[in-house]
Amino acid sequence: MPLAVDTPRLDRRYSLAVTLGRGGRGVVYRGRRRIIGTRVAIKVLNPAVARVAPQSVERFLREATAAEKLDGENIIRVRDVSEAHGLHYIVMEFVEGEDARERVLRKGALQVDEALTIAHGTARGLAVAHAAGLVHRDVKPGNILISRTGQVKLADL
């Protein structure tokens, strides 16, 4: 599902680098905040989805706005929500590391202590979302990020 992003520059503030992942509604890129050079993750809503189901734009923006208000060490922080060239996008903190799916594929079965650490971090992230009245509708290993320092972060709220 390629997007109509034919330039590495999304707008004046953000540039896109490499594709990190694809989902049913869009693509996540590693990007950079151009002025200060901060690495970010940018989720771009697929314009075809927006055309076919205009309510998906409303849902995308509503979910991003709700997630932007969350603050917890086990949740990916939303930094910005915007639109450029007809593309709706969410800018999030970038986590250098891997997701839980990649970790299991790379290492095989995890040791109990490592699996419990990941589960505990995920549960803490879900607790923050729940306390704010949000329900994560897609908890899966690909949405559980593990930084190089071992920090667990829940993504795609």
PDB file of C-alpha atoms in Angstrom:
ATOM      1  CA  MET A   1       0.000   0.000   0.000  1.00  0.00           C
ATOM      2  CA  PRO A   2       2.357   2.759  -1.135  1.00  0.00           C
ATOM      3  CA  LEU A   3       1.517   6.288  -0.132  1.00  0.00           C
ATOM      4  CA  ALA A   4       1.624   9.313  -2.365  1.00  0.00           C
ATOM      5  CA  VAL A   5       4.618  10.698  -0.489  1.00  0.00           C
ATOM      6  CA  ASP A   6       7.010  11.409  -3.324  1.00  0.00           C
ATOM      7  CA  THR A   7       9.312  13.657  -1.371  1.00  0.00           C
ATOM      8  CA  PRO A   8      11.378  13.063   1.742  1.00  0.00           C
ATOM      9  CA  ARG A   9      10.016  16.368   3.061  1.00  0.00           C
ATOM     10  CA  LEU A  10       6.521  16.049   4.504  1.00  0.00           C
ATOM     11  CA  ASP A  11       6.251  19.761   5.231  1.00  0.00           C
ATOM     12  CA  ARG A  12       8.520  22.577   6.431  1.00  0.00           C
ATOM     13  CA  ARG A  13       8.835  20.993   9.854  1.00  0.00           C
ATOM     14  CA  TYR A  14       9.354  17.275   9.178  1.00  0.00           C
ATOM     15  CA  SER A  15      11.306  15.111   6.773  1.00  0.00           C
ATOM     16  CA  LEU A  16      10.766  11.403   6.149  1.00  0.00           C
ATOM     17  CA  ALA A  17      13.562   8.847   6.077  1.00  0.00           C
ATOM     18  CA  VAL A  18      12.802   5.113   6.017  1.00  0.00           C
ATOM     19  CA  THR A  19       9.621   3.108   6.353  1.00  0.00           C
ATOM     20  CA  LEU A  20       9.365   1.457   9.766  1.00  0.00           C
ATOM     21  CA  GLY A  21       6.080  -0.361   9.268  1.00  0.00           C
ATOM     22  CA  ARG A  22       2.800  -0.616   7.418  1.00  0.00           C
ATOM     23  CA  GLY A  23      -0.667  -1.195   8.761  1.00  0.00           C
ATOM     24  CA  GLY A  24      -4.228  -1.269   7.563  1.00  0.00           C
ATOM     25  CA  ARG A  25      -4.637   2.497   7.718  1.00  0.00           C
ATOM     26  CA  GLY A  26      -1.215   3.887   7.013  1.00  0.00           C
ATOM     27  CA  VAL A  27       2.557   3.809   7.103  1.00  0.00           C
ATOM     28  CA  VAL A  28       4.976   4.698   9.889  1.00  0.00           C
ATOM     29  CA  TYR A  29       8.237   6.374   8.883  1.00  0.00           C
ATOM     30  CA  ARG A  30      11.345   7.267  10.778  1.00  0.00           C
ATOM     31  CA  GLY A  31      11.642  10.995  10.328  1.00  0.00           C
ATOM     32  CA  ARG A  32      13.319  14.089  11.604  1.00  0.00           C
ATOM     33  CA  ARG A  33      12.099  17.369  12.955  1.00  0.00           C
ATOM     34  CA  ARG A  34      13.980  19.545  10.518  1.00  0.00           C
ATOM     35  CA  ILE A  35      14.759  22.643  12.596  1.00  0.00           C
ATOM     36  CA  ILE A  36      16.330  20.914  15.596  1.00  0.00           C
ATOM     37  CA  GLY A  37      17.119  17.533  14.062  1.00  0.00           C
ATOM     38  CA  THR A  38      15.191  15.418  16.558  1.00  0.00           C
ATOM     39  CA  ARG A  39      14.416  11.889  15.369  1.00  0.00           C
ATOM     40  CA  VAL A  40      10.695  11.112  15.356  1.00  0.00           C
ATOM     41  CA  ALA A  41       8.304   8.459  14.123  1.00  0.00           C
ATOM     42  CA  ILE A  42       5.623   9.753  11.750  1.00  0.00           C
ATOM     43  CA  LYS A  43       2.439   7.815  11.071  1.00  0.00           C
ATOM     44  CA  VAL A  44       0.815   8.917   7.820  1.00  0.00           C
ATOM     45  CA  LEU A  45      -2.796   7.994   7.123  1.00  0.00           C
ATOM     46  CA  ASN A  46      -3.155   6.321   3.744  1.00  0.00           C
ATOM     47  CA  PRO A  47      -4.938   8.852   1.467  1.00  0.00           C
ATOM     48  CA  ALA A  48      -6.834   6.007  -0.242  1.00  0.00           C
ATOM     49  CA  VAL A  49      -8.344   5.054   3.122  1.00  0.00           C
ATOM     50  CA  ALA A  50      -9.266   8.704   3.719  1.00  0.00           C
ATOM     51  CA  ARG A  51     -10.980   8.926   0.296  1.00  0.00           C
ATOM     52  CA  VAL A  52     -12.931   5.690   0.629  1.00  0.00           C
ATOM     53  CA  ALA A  53     -13.876   6.220   4.287  1.00  0.00           C
ATOM     54  CA  PRO A  54     -13.784   9.925   5.194  1.00  0.00           C
ATOM     55  CA  GLN A  55     -14.780   9.048   8.763  1.00  0.00           C
ATOM     56  CA  SER A  56     -11.376   7.352   9.095  1.00  0.00           C
ATOM     57  CA  VAL A  57      -9.700  10.792   9.048  1.00  0.00           C
ATOM     58  CA  GLU A  58     -11.929  11.914  11.905  1.00  0.00           C
ATOM     59  CA  ARG A  59     -11.166   8.727  13.868  1.00  0.00           C
ATOM     60  CA  PHE A  60      -7.410   9.025  13.142  1.00  0.00           C
ATOM     61  CA  LEU A  61      -7.341  12.610  14.405  1.00  0.00           C
ATOM     62  CA  ARG A  62      -9.569  11.875  17.406  1.00  0.00           C
ATOM     63  CA  GLU A  63      -7.357   8.969  18.509  1.00  0.00           C
ATOM     64  CA  ALA A  64      -4.190  11.024  18.020  1.00  0.00           C
ATOM     65  CA  THR A  65      -5.589  13.936  19.988  1.00  0.00           C
ATOM     66  CA  ALA A  66      -6.575  11.608  22.845  1.00  0.00           C
ATOM     67  CA  ALA A  67      -3.169   9.870  22.807  1.00  0.00           C
ATOM     68  CA  GLU A  68      -1.416  13.257  22.794  1.00  0.00           C
ATOM     69  CA  LYS A  69      -2.776  13.887  26.293  1.00  0.00           C
ATOM     70  CA  LEU A  70      -1.306  10.669  27.718  1.00  0.00           C
ATOM     71  CA  ASP A  71       1.868  10.903  29.741  1.00  0.00           C
ATOM     72  CA  GLY A  72       3.518   7.758  30.981  1.00  0.00           C
ATOM     73  CA  GLU A  73       6.926   6.186  30.716  1.00  0.00           C
ATOM     74  CA  ASN A  74       5.443   3.103  29.040  1.00  0.00           C
ATOM     75  CA  ILE A  75       3.508   4.925  26.315  1.00  0.00           C
ATOM     76  CA  ILE A  76       4.821   6.333  23.053  1.00  0.00           C
ATOM     77  CA  ARG A  77       4.328  10.078  23.347  1.00  0.00           C
ATOM     78  CA  VAL A  78       2.475  11.907  20.590  1.00  0.00           C
ATOM     79  CA  ARG A  79       4.257  15.164  19.739  1.00  0.00           C
ATOM     80  CA  ASP A  80       2.152  16.617  16.937  1.00  0.00           C
ATOM     81  CA  VAL A  81      -0.907  15.978  14.781  1.00  0.00           C
ATOM     82  CA  SER A  82      -1.209  17.748  11.467  1.00  0.00           C
ATOM     83  CA  GLU A  83      -1.882  17.675   7.728  1.00  0.00           C
ATOM     84  CA  ALA A  84       0.278  18.562   4.731  1.00  0.00           C
ATOM     85  CA  HIS A  85      -0.379  18.119   1.027  1.00  0.00           C
ATOM     86  CA  GLY A  86      -3.628  16.306   1.848  1.00  0.00           C
ATOM     87  CA  LEU A  87      -1.806  13.795   4.083  1.00  0.00           C
ATOM     88  CA  HIS A  88      -2.873  13.500   7.702  1.00  0.00           C
ATOM     89  CA  TYR A  89      -0.106  12.491  10.072  1.00  0.00           C
ATOM     90  CA  ILE A  90       0.864  11.943  13.688  1.00  0.00           C
ATOM     91  CA  VAL A  91       4.363  12.712  14.964  1.00  0.00           C
ATOM     92  CA  MET A  92       5.503  10.513  17.849  1.00  0.00           C
ATOM     93  CA  GLU A  93       8.628   9.935  19.857  1.00  0.00           C
ATOM     94  CA  PHE A  94      11.045   7.604  18.110  1.00  0.00           C
ATOM     95  CA  VAL A  95      12.225   4.560  20.052  1.00  0.00           C
ATOM     96  CA  GLU A  96      15.594   3.175  19.028  1.00  0.00           C
ATOM     97  CA  GLY A  97      15.226  -0.565  19.448  1.00  0.00           C
ATOM     98  CA  GLU A  98      12.825  -3.263  18.313  1.00  0.00           C
ATOM     99  CA  ASP A  99       9.278  -4.422  18.867  1.00  0.00           C
ATOM    100  CA  ALA A 100       8.410  -7.544  20.859  1.00  0.00           C
ATOM    101  CA  ARG A 101       7.672  -9.490  17.674  1.00  0.00           C
ATOM    102  CA  GLU A 102      11.132  -8.748  16.279  1.00  0.00           C
ATOM    103  CA  ARG A 103      12.719  -9.646  19.607  1.00  0.00           C
ATOM    104  CA  VAL A 104      11.085 -13.077  19.703  1.00  0.00           C
ATOM    105  CA  LEU A 105      11.951 -13.739  16.054  1.00  0.00           C
ATOM    106  CA  ARG A 106      15.567 -12.748  16.747  1.00  0.00           C
ATOM    107  CA  LYS A 107      16.046 -14.549  20.074  1.00  0.00           C
ATOM    108  CA  GLY A 108      13.438 -17.297  20.083  1.00  0.00           C
ATOM    109  CA  ALA A 109      11.578 -18.006  23.306  1.00  0.00           C
ATOM    110  CA  LEU A 110      12.359 -15.306  25.873  1.00  0.00           C
ATOM    111  CA  GLN A 111      13.603 -15.999  29.367  1.00  0.00           C
ATOM    112  CA  VAL A 112      10.854 -15.695  31.978  1.00  0.00           C
ATOM    113  CA  ASP A 113      12.308 -12.546  33.575  1.00  0.00           C
ATOM    114  CA  GLU A 114      12.549 -10.768  30.212  1.00  0.00           C
ATOM    115  CA  ALA A 115       9.010 -11.802  29.219  1.00  0.00           C
ATOM    116  CA  LEU A 116       7.684 -10.581  32.581  1.00  0.00           C
ATOM    117  CA  THR A 117       9.496  -7.239  32.206  1.00  0.00           C
ATOM    118  CA  ILE A 118       7.885  -6.738  28.800  1.00  0.00           C
ATOM    119  CA  ALA A 119       4.453  -7.789  30.089  1.00  0.00           C
ATOM    120  CA  HIS A 120       4.780  -5.489  33.111  1.00  0.00           C
ATOM    121  CA  GLY A 121       5.744  -2.480  30.973  1.00  0.00           C
ATOM    122  CA  THR A 122       2.860  -3.208  28.615  1.00  0.00           C
ATOM    123  CA  ALA A 123       0.416  -3.464  31.526  1.00  0.00           C
ATOM    124  CA  ARG A 124       1.660  -0.150  32.933  1.00  0.00           C
ATOM    125  CA  GLY A 125       1.105   1.521  29.550  1.00  0.00           C
ATOM    126  CA  LEU A 126      -2.382   0.045  29.307  1.00  0.00           C
ATOM    127  CA  ALA A 127      -3.143   1.254  32.846  1.00  0.00           C
ATOM    128  CA  VAL A 128      -2.245   4.845  31.871  1.00  0.00           C
ATOM    129  CA  ALA A 129      -4.489   4.627  28.800  1.00  0.00           C
ATOM    130  CA  HIS A 130      -7.321   3.058  30.815  1.00  0.00           C
ATOM    131  CA  ALA A 131      -7.094   5.747  33.500  1.00  0.00           C
ATOM    132  CA  ALA A 132      -7.594   8.323  30.726  1.00  0.00           C
ATOM    133  CA  GLY A 133     -10.628   6.437  29.401  1.00  0.00           C
ATOM    134  CA  LEU A 134      -8.873   5.017  26.329  1.00  0.00           C
ATOM    135  CA  VAL A 135      -9.046   1.441  25.119  1.00  0.00           C
ATOM    136  CA  HIS A 136      -6.135   0.076  23.092  1.00  0.00           C
ATOM    137  CA  ARG A 137      -7.783  -1.882  20.298  1.00  0.00           C
ATOM    138  CA  ASP A 138      -4.685  -3.509  18.868  1.00  0.00           C
ATOM    139  CA  VAL A 139      -2.421  -4.879  21.604  1.00  0.00           C
ATOM    140  CA  LYS A 140       0.042  -7.184  19.853  1.00  0.00           C
ATOM    141  CA  PRO A 141       3.792  -7.807  19.899  1.00  0.00           C
ATOM    142  CA  GLY A 142       4.320  -5.406  16.967  1.00  0.00           C
ATOM    143  CA  ASN A 143       2.871  -2.555  19.059  1.00  0.00           C
ATOM    144  CA  ILE A 144       5.102  -3.203  22.069  1.00  0.00           C
ATOM    145  CA  LEU A 145       8.418  -1.422  21.565  1.00  0.00           C
ATOM    146  CA  ILE A 146      11.558  -2.189  23.536  1.00  0.00           C
ATOM    147  CA  SER A 147      14.299   0.417  23.540  1.00  0.00           C
ATOM    148  CA  ARG A 148      17.987  -0.449  23.457  1.00  0.00           C
ATOM    149  CA  THR A 149      18.053   0.270  27.200  1.00  0.00           C
ATOM    150  CA  GLY A 150      15.157  -2.119  27.858  1.00  0.00           C
ATOM    151  CA  GLN A 151      12.403   0.483  28.278  1.00  0.00           C
ATOM    152  CA  VAL A 152       9.020  -0.945  27.198  1.00  0.00           C
ATOM    153  CA  LYS A 153       6.663   1.423  25.346  1.00  0.00           C
ATOM    154  CA  LEU A 154       3.157   0.750  24.102  1.00  0.00           C
ATOM    155  CA  ALA A 155       2.471   2.122  20.621  1.00  0.00           C
ATOM    156  CA  ASP A 156      -0.476   2.664  18.276  1.00  0.00           C
ATOM    157  CA  LEU A 157      -3.089   3.764  20.793  1.00  0.00           C
TER     158      LEU A 157
END
